[in-house]
mmCIF file of C-alpha atoms and ligand atoms in Angstrom:
data_model
loop_
_atom_site.group_PDB
_atom_site.id
_atom_site.type_symbol
_atom_site.label_atom_id
_atom_site.label_comp_id
_atom_site.label_asym_id
_atom_site.label_seq_id
_atom_site.Cartn_x
_atom_site.Cartn_y
_atom_site.Cartn_z
ATOM 1 C CA MET L 1 78.352 -37.625 -103.908
ATOM 2 C CA SER L 2 76.024 -35.376 -102.292
ATOM 3 C CA THR L 3 72.820 -33.444 -103.125
ATOM 4 C CA ALA L 4 71.725 -30.211 -101.911
ATOM 5 C CA ALA L 5 69.002 -32.053 -99.917
ATOM 6 C CA ALA L 6 71.218 -34.770 -98.286
ATOM 7 C CA THR L 7 73.497 -31.896 -97.083
ATOM 8 C CA GLN L 8 70.710 -29.823 -95.688
ATOM 9 C CA ALA L 9 70.315 -30.264 -91.848
ATOM 10 C CA VAL L 10 67.310 -31.775 -90.447
ATOM 11 C CA ILE L 11 64.907 -29.211 -89.280
ATOM 12 C CA ASP L 12 64.114 -30.605 -85.543
ATOM 13 C CA LEU L 13 60.901 -28.946 -84.673
ATOM 14 C CA ARG L 14 60.075 -31.758 -82.265
ATOM 15 C CA SER L 15 60.623 -29.533 -79.401
ATOM 16 C CA ASP L 16 62.900 -26.724 -78.017
ATOM 17 C CA THR L 17 64.795 -29.482 -75.754
ATOM 18 C CA VAL L 18 66.717 -30.212 -78.939
ATOM 19 C CA THR L 19 68.905 -27.074 -78.960
ATOM 20 C CA ARG L 20 72.609 -27.662 -78.829
ATOM 21 C CA PRO L 21 74.862 -25.714 -76.327
ATOM 22 C CA THR L 22 76.061 -22.405 -77.954
ATOM 23 C CA PRO L 23 80.053 -22.091 -78.173
ATOM 24 C CA ALA L 24 79.813 -19.454 -75.525
ATOM 25 C CA MET L 25 78.329 -22.459 -73.090
ATOM 26 C CA ARG L 26 80.913 -24.971 -74.245
ATOM 27 C CA ARG L 27 83.526 -22.417 -73.307
ATOM 28 C CA ALA L 28 81.883 -21.710 -69.841
ATOM 29 C CA MET L 29 81.449 -25.510 -69.250
ATOM 30 C CA ALA L 30 85.309 -26.202 -69.997
ATOM 31 C CA GLU L 31 86.303 -23.175 -67.666
ATOM 32 C CA ALA L 32 83.643 -23.767 -65.102
ATOM 33 C CA GLU L 33 84.941 -23.596 -61.331
ATOM 34 C CA VAL L 34 83.387 -26.608 -59.442
ATOM 35 C CA GLY L 35 82.965 -28.287 -55.974
ATOM 36 C CA ASP L 36 80.679 -30.881 -54.544
ATOM 37 C CA ASP L 37 77.203 -29.577 -54.918
ATOM 38 C CA VAL L 38 75.824 -32.222 -52.272
ATOM 39 C CA TYR L 39 78.062 -30.174 -49.701
ATOM 40 C CA ALA L 40 76.692 -26.952 -51.373
ATOM 41 C CA GLU L 41 80.273 -26.150 -52.405
ATOM 42 C CA ASP L 42 80.072 -25.869 -56.035
ATOM 43 C CA PRO L 43 80.546 -22.197 -56.866
ATOM 44 C CA THR L 44 79.214 -22.153 -60.097
ATOM 45 C CA VAL L 45 76.189 -24.060 -59.095
ATOM 46 C CA ASN L 46 75.837 -21.542 -56.148
ATOM 47 C CA ARG L 47 76.135 -18.539 -58.434
ATOM 48 C CA LEU L 48 73.360 -19.928 -61.032
ATOM 49 C CA GLN L 49 70.982 -20.348 -58.040
ATOM 50 C CA ALA L 50 71.761 -17.098 -56.328
ATOM 51 C CA ARG L 51 71.173 -15.559 -59.867
ATOM 52 C CA ALA L 52 67.907 -17.294 -60.507
ATOM 53 C CA ALA L 53 66.481 -16.253 -56.968
ATOM 54 C CA GLU L 54 67.535 -12.699 -57.934
ATOM 55 C CA ILE L 55 65.824 -12.603 -61.134
ATOM 56 C CA PHE L 56 62.533 -14.210 -59.658
ATOM 57 C CA GLY L 57 62.814 -11.720 -56.669
ATOM 58 C CA ARG L 58 62.619 -14.748 -54.279
ATOM 59 C CA GLU L 59 65.069 -15.860 -51.280
ATOM 60 C CA ALA L 60 66.389 -18.864 -52.805
ATOM 61 C CA SER L 61 66.488 -21.501 -55.543
ATOM 62 C CA LEU L 62 67.876 -25.100 -56.363
ATOM 63 C CA TYR L 63 69.285 -26.469 -59.555
ATOM 64 C CA PHE L 64 67.795 -30.094 -60.829
ATOM 65 C CA PRO L 65 68.793 -32.448 -63.394
ATOM 66 C CA SER L 66 65.130 -32.224 -64.917
ATOM 67 C CA GLY L 67 62.079 -30.265 -64.647
ATOM 68 C CA SER L 68 60.222 -33.152 -63.601
ATOM 69 C CA MET L 69 62.176 -33.769 -60.763
ATOM 70 C CA ALA L 70 61.767 -30.178 -59.696
ATOM 71 C CA ASN L 71 58.068 -30.541 -60.032
ATOM 72 C CA LEU L 72 57.865 -33.431 -58.145
ATOM 73 C CA THR L 73 59.962 -32.235 -55.507
ATOM 74 C CA ALA L 74 57.903 -29.284 -54.894
ATOM 75 C CA ILE L 75 54.764 -31.297 -54.967
ATOM 76 C CA LYS L 76 56.155 -33.854 -52.573
ATOM 77 C CA THR L 77 57.562 -30.954 -50.329
ATOM 78 C CA TRP L 78 54.148 -29.147 -50.321
ATOM 79 C CA THR L 79 51.994 -32.476 -49.726
ATOM 80 C CA ARG L 80 51.853 -35.666 -47.782
ATOM 81 C CA PRO L 81 50.659 -38.975 -49.106
ATOM 82 C CA GLY L 82 46.839 -39.645 -49.296
ATOM 83 C CA MET L 83 46.225 -35.687 -50.168
ATOM 84 C CA GLU L 84 45.103 -34.318 -53.684
ATOM 85 C CA VAL L 85 46.719 -31.876 -56.342
ATOM 86 C CA ILE L 86 44.507 -29.692 -58.394
ATOM 87 C CA CYS L 87 45.740 -29.286 -61.779
ATOM 88 C CA GLU L 88 44.515 -28.954 -65.596
ATOM 89 C CA ALA L 89 43.348 -31.969 -67.222
ATOM 90 C CA GLN L 90 46.293 -31.800 -69.736
ATOM 91 C CA ALA L 91 48.994 -30.909 -67.473
ATOM 92 C CA HIS L 92 52.411 -31.968 -67.981
ATOM 93 C CA ILE L 93 52.393 -33.123 -64.441
ATOM 94 C CA TYR L 94 49.583 -35.400 -65.112
ATOM 95 C CA LEU L 95 50.228 -36.513 -68.380
ATOM 96 C CA TYR L 96 54.244 -36.599 -68.866
ATOM 97 C CA GLU L 97 56.067 -37.131 -65.583
ATOM 98 C CA MET L 98 55.142 -40.959 -65.327
ATOM 99 C CA ALA L 99 52.326 -40.405 -62.537
ATOM 100 C CA GLY L 100 54.952 -39.276 -59.924
ATOM 101 C CA VAL L 101 52.313 -37.099 -58.261
ATOM 102 C CA ALA L 102 50.638 -40.840 -57.368
ATOM 103 C CA ALA L 103 53.501 -43.054 -57.613
ATOM 104 C CA ILE L 104 56.120 -41.213 -55.453
ATOM 105 C CA ALA L 105 54.342 -37.997 -53.609
ATOM 106 C CA GLY L 106 51.303 -40.471 -52.836
ATOM 107 C CA CYS L 107 48.850 -37.836 -53.953
ATOM 108 C CA MET L 108 45.785 -38.138 -56.392
ATOM 109 C CA PRO L 109 45.771 -35.679 -59.076
ATOM 110 C CA ASN L 110 42.111 -34.120 -59.166
ATOM 111 C CA THR L 111 42.050 -32.607 -62.735
ATOM 112 C CA VAL L 112 39.622 -30.052 -64.852
ATOM 113 C CA PRO L 113 40.015 -29.314 -68.535
ATOM 114 C CA ALA L 114 40.228 -25.375 -69.128
ATOM 115 C CA PRO L 115 39.752 -23.580 -72.237
ATOM 116 C CA SER L 116 43.395 -22.849 -73.477
ATOM 117 C CA GLY L 117 44.801 -24.805 -70.533
ATOM 118 C CA THR L 118 44.096 -21.444 -68.500
ATOM 119 C CA LEU L 119 42.508 -22.487 -65.219
ATOM 120 C CA THR L 120 40.367 -20.115 -63.410
ATOM 121 C CA TRP L 121 39.089 -19.759 -59.579
ATOM 122 C CA ASP L 122 35.816 -20.842 -61.123
ATOM 123 C CA LEU L 123 37.088 -24.263 -62.208
ATOM 124 C CA ILE L 124 39.149 -24.622 -59.373
ATOM 125 C CA GLU L 125 36.936 -24.111 -56.400
ATOM 126 C CA PRO L 126 34.561 -26.822 -56.947
ATOM 127 C CA LEU L 127 37.558 -29.295 -56.761
ATOM 128 C CA ILE L 128 38.591 -28.274 -53.314
ATOM 129 C CA ARG L 129 37.632 -30.845 -50.812
ATOM 130 C CA PRO L 130 35.632 -29.875 -47.719
ATOM 131 C CA HIS L 131 37.495 -30.179 -44.419
ATOM 132 C CA ILE L 132 35.765 -33.438 -43.257
ATOM 133 C CA TYR L 133 38.077 -36.275 -41.583
ATOM 134 C CA TYR L 134 36.895 -38.825 -43.752
ATOM 135 C CA ARG L 135 37.571 -36.799 -46.870
ATOM 136 C CA SER L 136 41.146 -36.930 -48.717
ATOM 137 C CA GLN L 137 42.204 -33.260 -48.319
ATOM 138 C CA THR L 138 43.280 -30.871 -51.074
ATOM 139 C CA ALA L 139 47.076 -30.057 -50.546
ATOM 140 C CA LEU L 140 48.033 -28.044 -53.214
ATOM 141 C CA ILE L 141 47.007 -26.156 -56.623
ATOM 142 C CA GLU L 142 49.137 -26.447 -59.792
ATOM 143 C CA LEU L 143 49.172 -24.271 -62.814
ATOM 144 C CA GLU L 144 51.246 -24.483 -66.190
ATOM 145 C CA ASN L 145 52.312 -21.184 -67.924
ATOM 146 C CA THR L 146 53.106 -21.397 -70.712
ATOM 147 C CA HIS L 147 50.664 -24.482 -71.355
ATOM 148 C CA ASN L 148 52.392 -27.187 -73.440
ATOM 149 C CA MET L 149 49.620 -29.179 -74.807
ATOM 150 C CA HIS L 150 47.371 -26.183 -75.470
ATOM 151 C CA GLY L 151 49.776 -24.727 -77.695
ATOM 152 C CA GLY L 152 52.184 -22.377 -75.711
ATOM 153 C CA THR L 153 49.150 -20.245 -74.114
ATOM 154 C CA VAL L 154 49.939 -17.715 -71.744
ATOM 155 C CA TYR L 155 48.182 -16.966 -68.364
ATOM 156 C CA PRO L 156 46.791 -13.559 -68.113
ATOM 157 C CA PRO L 157 48.616 -12.514 -65.089
ATOM 158 C CA ALA L 158 45.459 -10.943 -63.583
ATOM 159 C CA ILE L 159 43.988 -14.805 -63.711
ATOM 160 C CA SER L 160 47.021 -16.179 -62.263
ATOM 161 C CA ASP L 161 47.245 -13.519 -59.454
ATOM 162 C CA ASP L 162 43.659 -14.072 -58.680
ATOM 163 C CA ILE L 163 43.720 -17.875 -58.240
ATOM 164 C CA CYS L 164 47.007 -17.525 -56.031
ATOM 165 C CA GLU L 165 45.184 -14.920 -53.772
ATOM 166 C CA ARG L 166 41.773 -17.211 -53.260
ATOM 167 C CA ALA L 167 44.122 -19.891 -52.799
ATOM 168 C CA HIS L 168 45.953 -18.366 -50.041
ATOM 169 C CA ALA L 169 42.693 -17.321 -48.578
ATOM 170 C CA ALA L 170 41.428 -20.699 -48.331
ATOM 171 C CA GLY L 171 45.044 -21.917 -46.893
ATOM 172 C CA LEU L 172 46.372 -23.369 -49.942
ATOM 173 C CA PRO L 173 49.907 -23.173 -51.689
ATOM 174 C CA VAL L 174 49.930 -22.756 -55.467
ATOM 175 C CA HIS L 175 53.037 -24.122 -57.631
ATOM 176 C CA LEU L 176 53.951 -23.105 -61.077
ATOM 177 C CA ASP L 177 55.108 -25.267 -63.559
ATOM 178 C CA GLY L 178 56.509 -22.414 -65.330
ATOM 179 C CA ALA L 179 58.914 -24.635 -67.685
ATOM 180 C CA ARG L 180 58.681 -22.000 -70.323
ATOM 181 C CA ILE L 181 57.776 -19.007 -68.153
ATOM 182 C CA PHE L 182 60.329 -16.867 -70.180
ATOM 183 C CA ASN L 183 58.361 -17.279 -73.298
ATOM 184 C CA ALA L 184 55.330 -16.070 -71.167
ATOM 185 C CA SER L 185 57.362 -13.191 -69.903
ATOM 186 C CA VAL L 186 58.379 -12.286 -73.446
ATOM 187 C CA ALA L 187 54.979 -12.588 -74.870
ATOM 188 C CA LEU L 188 53.493 -10.349 -71.973
ATOM 189 C CA GLY L 189 56.229 -7.642 -71.931
ATOM 190 C CA ARG L 190 56.192 -8.141 -68.267
ATOM 191 C CA SER L 191 59.327 -9.549 -65.980
ATOM 192 C CA VAL L 192 59.190 -13.295 -64.672
ATOM 193 C CA ALA L 193 59.409 -11.904 -61.191
ATOM 194 C CA ASP L 194 56.300 -9.809 -61.749
ATOM 195 C CA ILE L 195 54.134 -12.446 -63.496
ATOM 196 C CA THR L 196 55.105 -15.433 -61.049
ATOM 197 C CA ARG L 197 55.453 -13.016 -57.801
ATOM 198 C CA LYS L 198 52.400 -14.580 -56.049
ATOM 199 C CA PHE L 199 52.946 -18.240 -56.321
ATOM 200 C CA ASP L 200 54.637 -20.068 -53.565
ATOM 201 C CA SER L 201 56.983 -21.947 -55.707
ATOM 202 C CA VAL L 202 58.024 -21.889 -59.395
ATOM 203 C CA MET L 203 59.896 -24.343 -61.481
ATOM 204 C CA PHE L 204 61.543 -23.339 -64.656
ATOM 205 C CA CYS L 205 63.576 -25.230 -67.524
ATOM 206 C CA LEU L 206 66.901 -24.033 -68.507
ATOM 207 C CA SER L 207 67.004 -26.747 -70.894
ATOM 208 C CA LYS L 208 64.179 -25.992 -73.449
ATOM 209 C CA GLY L 209 63.986 -22.625 -75.219
ATOM 210 C CA LEU L 210 66.875 -21.014 -73.164
ATOM 211 C CA GLY L 211 69.216 -23.650 -74.522
ATOM 212 C CA ALA L 212 71.169 -25.101 -71.620
ATOM 213 C CA PRO L 213 72.126 -28.607 -72.316
ATOM 214 C CA VAL L 214 70.532 -29.966 -69.048
ATOM 215 C CA GLY L 215 68.747 -28.362 -65.980
ATOM 216 C CA SER L 216 65.904 -26.937 -64.352
ATOM 217 C CA MET L 217 65.294 -24.663 -61.301
ATOM 218 C CA LEU L 218 63.107 -24.477 -58.452
ATOM 219 C CA VAL L 219 62.375 -20.827 -56.855
ATOM 220 C CA GLY L 220 60.844 -20.197 -53.534
ATOM 221 C CA SER L 221 61.244 -18.946 -50.022
ATOM 222 C CA ARG L 222 64.433 -20.097 -47.961
ATOM 223 C CA ASP L 223 62.292 -22.412 -45.717
ATOM 224 C CA PHE L 224 60.667 -23.983 -48.880
ATOM 225 C CA ILE L 225 64.088 -24.426 -50.861
ATOM 226 C CA ASP L 226 65.960 -25.930 -47.651
ATOM 227 C CA LYS L 227 62.967 -28.642 -47.421
ATOM 228 C CA ALA L 228 63.369 -29.212 -51.292
ATOM 229 C CA ARG L 229 66.983 -29.759 -51.055
ATOM 230 C CA VAL L 230 66.263 -32.562 -48.569
ATOM 231 C CA THR L 231 63.461 -34.118 -51.183
ATOM 232 C CA ARG L 232 65.930 -33.627 -54.164
ATOM 233 C CA LYS L 233 68.440 -35.776 -52.404
ATOM 234 C CA LEU L 234 65.580 -38.554 -51.513
ATOM 235 C CA LEU L 235 65.001 -38.614 -55.157
ATOM 236 C CA GLY L 236 68.474 -39.043 -56.121
ATOM 237 C CA GLY L 237 69.067 -35.565 -57.504
ATOM 238 C CA GLY L 238 71.982 -34.573 -55.376
ATOM 239 C CA MET L 239 74.791 -33.957 -57.974
ATOM 240 C CA ARG L 240 78.601 -33.498 -57.225
ATOM 241 C CA GLN L 241 80.188 -31.306 -59.653
ATOM 242 C CA ALA L 242 77.436 -29.970 -61.312
ATOM 243 C CA GLY L 243 79.108 -26.807 -62.101
ATOM 244 C CA VAL L 244 80.159 -27.772 -65.377
ATOM 245 C CA LEU L 245 76.248 -27.765 -66.265
ATOM 246 C CA ALA L 246 75.567 -25.082 -64.233
ATOM 247 C CA ALA L 247 77.966 -23.098 -66.145
ATOM 248 C CA ALA L 248 75.663 -23.395 -69.432
ATOM 249 C CA GLY L 249 72.600 -22.721 -67.268
ATOM 250 C CA LEU L 250 73.752 -19.286 -66.332
ATOM 251 C CA ILE L 251 74.698 -18.340 -70.166
ATOM 252 C CA ALA L 252 71.196 -19.531 -70.899
ATOM 253 C CA LEU L 253 69.625 -17.574 -68.245
ATOM 254 C CA GLU L 254 71.461 -14.300 -68.859
ATOM 255 C CA GLU L 255 71.479 -14.227 -72.484
ATOM 256 C CA THR L 256 68.686 -16.217 -74.208
ATOM 257 C CA PRO L 257 65.802 -14.351 -72.818
ATOM 258 C CA LYS L 258 66.929 -11.381 -74.884
ATOM 259 C CA ILE L 259 66.255 -13.588 -78.190
ATOM 260 C CA LEU L 260 63.269 -15.673 -77.385
ATOM 261 C CA HIS L 261 61.079 -13.084 -79.123
ATOM 262 C CA ARG L 262 62.693 -14.607 -82.450
ATOM 263 C CA ASP L 263 61.304 -17.635 -81.584
ATOM 264 C CA HIS L 264 57.837 -16.284 -81.268
ATOM 265 C CA GLU L 265 58.055 -14.721 -84.259
ATOM 266 C CA ASN L 266 58.884 -17.540 -86.236
ATOM 267 C CA ALA L 267 56.365 -19.669 -84.799
ATOM 268 C CA ARG L 268 53.662 -17.141 -85.875
ATOM 269 C CA HIS L 269 55.472 -17.199 -89.545
ATOM 270 C CA LEU L 270 54.843 -20.940 -89.510
ATOM 271 C CA ALA L 271 51.315 -20.731 -88.166
ATOM 272 C CA GLU L 272 50.625 -18.204 -90.719
ATOM 273 C CA GLY L 273 52.029 -20.430 -93.514
ATOM 274 C CA LEU L 274 50.476 -23.412 -92.232
ATOM 275 C CA SER L 275 47.031 -21.610 -92.100
ATOM 276 C CA LYS L 276 47.326 -21.361 -96.115
ATOM 277 C CA ILE L 277 47.757 -24.915 -96.792
ATOM 278 C CA PRO L 278 44.956 -27.179 -97.805
ATOM 279 C CA GLY L 279 44.303 -29.984 -95.499
ATOM 280 C CA VAL L 280 45.656 -27.841 -92.395
ATOM 281 C CA SER L 281 43.559 -26.113 -89.621
ATOM 282 C CA ILE L 282 45.171 -23.767 -87.392
ATOM 283 C CA ASP L 283 44.289 -20.151 -86.065
ATOM 284 C CA PRO L 284 47.504 -18.233 -86.341
ATOM 285 C CA LYS L 285 46.579 -15.587 -83.901
ATOM 286 C CA ARG L 286 46.320 -18.187 -81.119
ATOM 287 C CA VAL L 287 49.988 -18.648 -81.549
ATOM 288 C CA VAL L 288 51.648 -16.301 -79.089
ATOM 289 C CA THR L 289 54.772 -18.035 -78.008
ATOM 290 C CA ASN L 290 57.059 -20.763 -79.554
ATOM 291 C CA ILE L 291 54.464 -23.950 -79.654
ATOM 292 C CA LEU L 292 51.898 -24.490 -82.202
ATOM 293 C CA ILE L 293 49.687 -27.323 -82.417
ATOM 294 C CA PHE L 294 47.863 -27.961 -85.907
ATOM 295 C CA ASP L 295 45.068 -30.101 -87.320
ATOM 296 C CA VAL L 296 45.377 -32.225 -90.433
ATOM 297 C CA ALA L 297 42.064 -33.926 -90.140
ATOM 298 C CA SER L 298 40.593 -32.364 -93.392
ATOM 299 C CA SER L 299 43.569 -33.681 -95.377
ATOM 300 C CA GLY L 300 42.167 -37.261 -94.613
ATOM 301 C CA ARG L 301 45.790 -38.146 -93.178
ATOM 302 C CA THR L 302 46.493 -39.144 -89.696
ATOM 303 C CA ALA L 303 48.964 -36.926 -87.862
ATOM 304 C CA ALA L 304 51.557 -40.150 -87.524
ATOM 305 C CA ASP L 305 51.533 -40.642 -91.252
ATOM 306 C CA VAL L 306 52.123 -36.877 -92.024
ATOM 307 C CA CYS L 307 55.051 -37.024 -89.439
ATOM 308 C CA ALA L 308 56.504 -40.020 -90.960
ATOM 309 C CA ALA L 309 56.295 -38.459 -94.279
ATOM 310 C CA LEU L 310 57.653 -35.058 -93.318
ATOM 311 C CA ALA L 311 60.711 -36.778 -91.394
ATOM 312 C CA LYS L 312 61.654 -38.310 -95.059
ATOM 313 C CA HIS L 313 61.621 -34.528 -95.961
ATOM 314 C CA GLY L 314 64.076 -33.745 -93.162
ATOM 315 C CA VAL L 315 61.214 -31.976 -91.089
ATOM 316 C CA LEU L 316 60.493 -33.283 -87.413
ATOM 317 C CA GLY L 317 57.554 -32.677 -85.649
ATOM 318 C CA GLY L 318 55.624 -34.788 -83.221
ATOM 319 C CA ALA L 319 51.808 -36.242 -83.150
ATOM 320 C CA THR L 320 49.958 -34.986 -80.185
ATOM 321 C CA GLY L 321 46.936 -36.944 -81.210
ATOM 322 C CA LYS L 322 45.274 -38.799 -83.990
ATOM 323 C CA SER L 323 44.980 -35.689 -86.417
ATOM 324 C CA THR L 324 47.036 -33.008 -84.315
ATOM 325 C CA ILE L 325 50.770 -32.162 -84.726
ATOM 326 C CA ARG L 326 53.057 -30.177 -82.256
ATOM 327 C CA MET L 327 55.883 -28.240 -83.631
ATOM 328 C CA VAL L 328 58.256 -25.895 -81.222
ATOM 329 C CA THR L 329 60.546 -23.202 -82.646
ATOM 330 C CA HIS L 330 63.817 -22.647 -81.018
ATOM 331 C CA TYR L 331 67.365 -20.580 -81.461
ATOM 332 C CA ASP L 332 68.655 -23.616 -83.888
ATOM 333 C CA VAL L 333 65.820 -23.388 -86.414
ATOM 334 C CA ASN L 334 66.021 -19.788 -88.207
ATOM 335 C CA ARG L 335 63.476 -18.070 -90.834
ATOM 336 C CA ALA L 336 64.835 -19.925 -93.624
ATOM 337 C CA ALA L 337 64.427 -23.321 -91.920
ATOM 338 C CA ILE L 338 60.771 -22.521 -91.141
ATOM 339 C CA ASP L 339 60.400 -21.391 -94.972
ATOM 340 C CA ARG L 340 61.841 -24.944 -95.696
ATOM 341 C CA ALA L 341 59.471 -26.691 -93.329
ATOM 342 C CA LEU L 342 56.366 -25.174 -94.693
ATOM 343 C CA ALA L 343 57.398 -26.007 -98.416
ATOM 344 C CA ALA L 344 57.888 -29.662 -97.012
ATOM 345 C CA ILE L 345 54.622 -29.909 -95.291
ATOM 346 C CA ALA L 346 52.543 -28.295 -98.396
ATOM 347 C CA THR L 347 54.535 -30.915 -100.334
ATOM 348 C CA VAL L 348 53.595 -33.770 -98.159
ATOM 349 C CA LEU L 349 49.929 -32.628 -97.955
ATOM 350 C CA GLY L 350 49.758 -32.550 -101.815
ATOM 351 C CA ALA L 351 49.450 -28.754 -102.120
ATOM 352 C CA SER L 352 51.554 -26.922 -104.959
ATOM 353 C CA SER L 353 53.994 -24.430 -103.239
HETATM 354 C C1 LIG E 401 59.567 -29.852 -70.364
HETATM 355 C C2 LIG E 401 58.395 -29.717 -69.567
HETATM 356 C C3 LIG E 401 58.868 -30.266 -68.282
HETATM 357 C C4 LIG E 401 60.049 -30.692 -67.662
HETATM 358 O O1 LIG E 401 60.262 -31.577 -68.149
HETATM 359 P P1 LIG E 401 61.522 -32.475 -68.327
HETATM 360 O O2 LIG E 401 62.005 -33.161 -69.426
HETATM 361 O O3 LIG E 401 61.750 -33.243 -67.315
HETATM 362 O O4 LIG E 401 62.842 -31.469 -67.976
HETATM 363 C C5 LIG E 401 57.637 -29.700 -67.396
HETATM 364 N N1 LIG E 401 56.516 -29.059 -67.385
HETATM 365 C C6 LIG E 401 56.249 -28.572 -68.846
HETATM 366 C C7 LIG E 401 55.364 -27.840 -69.110
HETATM 367 C C8 LIG E 401 57.166 -29.168 -69.849
HETATM 368 O O5 LIG E 401 57.126 -28.800 -71.090
#
C-alpha cells in the first residue's frame, strides 16, 4: 500500500552538493582510462586538469578531493605560519573549513563584514598590516564568489578586479573561493575566465551545482600549481586511480554550465512564491543565483522548528540562524518540485495555499 505522498521523492534543497551523478557521468566513470595520479599518470585526471586550465585561461590546474582541501592548499601555498589572511566575516574558509587557516596553515584570519558579502578595497585596506618587524604580516586576501552565506550573491567584476589590482600594487596575492563561480558566470553573462582573470588562484567545485559526485579544482600559474601539488600531498590529497572520479568531473565541467540558468530561474520562482507566504520575509530581487536565504521570524517560529516540520512534508532546507533558512536549487529539483515545496512551506506556516 502506498499513498501518493509516500511515493513522492524527498525534495532536497539543503544544498547543491546533493546532486547525483547523471547516467552519462556513470557511463564515463565505468569506462574511464586510469593510472596513478601521484605519478601524474592518470590520463583522465590529466585531461580534466588541462581542460579546467583552458576554460579559465590559465597555465595549469589541479584536482582535489574537496573544495576545503583546495582552499586550504591555496592558503598554505601563499602564506607562512604567523601571517594573516583577510576575508569576509562570513566567508566559507572562516566558518566552515574547521579553522584550517589557523590549525593547518598557521595563519590568523582577519575578517570584516561586508554588505552582501561583497568586499571592497575600502573595507580591506585598513586590515592590511604595516610592514613593522614586530607586527604579524598580511599574506593573502581571499574573496568568495558567489557568496554562500549571503545568499549566492555575485561580485560585480569591476569590484573584484579593483581589489586584485590594488592588492597586487600592495604586493599581496588574491585567492578566489569560487566554489560556485559558474553560477556567478551565468548570472553575469560573462565567462569564468573573464571574471576571474585577475586572481592569483581560483578554487571551484565540480561537486556542487555542476553535479559531479566528488571533486574541486585549483587553477593558477604553472609555478603556483607545482607548489600546490606538494601541499596537496602533505595534506593527504594525493589520489591514485582518481580518473574514475575525474571522468564525471569532465562531464560536469563541459555540460552543466549550459543548464545552470534553470537553477537560477527555479530559485527566483521559489523566492517569489516565498515572498507571498505570510510569516516569510525575502526580497526575490536579491536572489540572483541558486541560493536563497529567507527569514521566518515574523511567523513566531524558529528556523529549526520550521525545517523539522518541512522535513515531515518531504522538503529539506537548512537553518542558518535562529530564524533564517537556506535553500539551494540544483538539477535534481525541477519546477514542479519547487511548487510542491512552496505548498509545503505555506502549509507548515499555517497559510492556506
Ligand atoms: C562547498 C563550498 C566549499 C568547499 O566545500 P567542500 O565541501 O569541502 O567541497 C568552499 N567554499 C564555498 C563557498 C562552498 O560553498
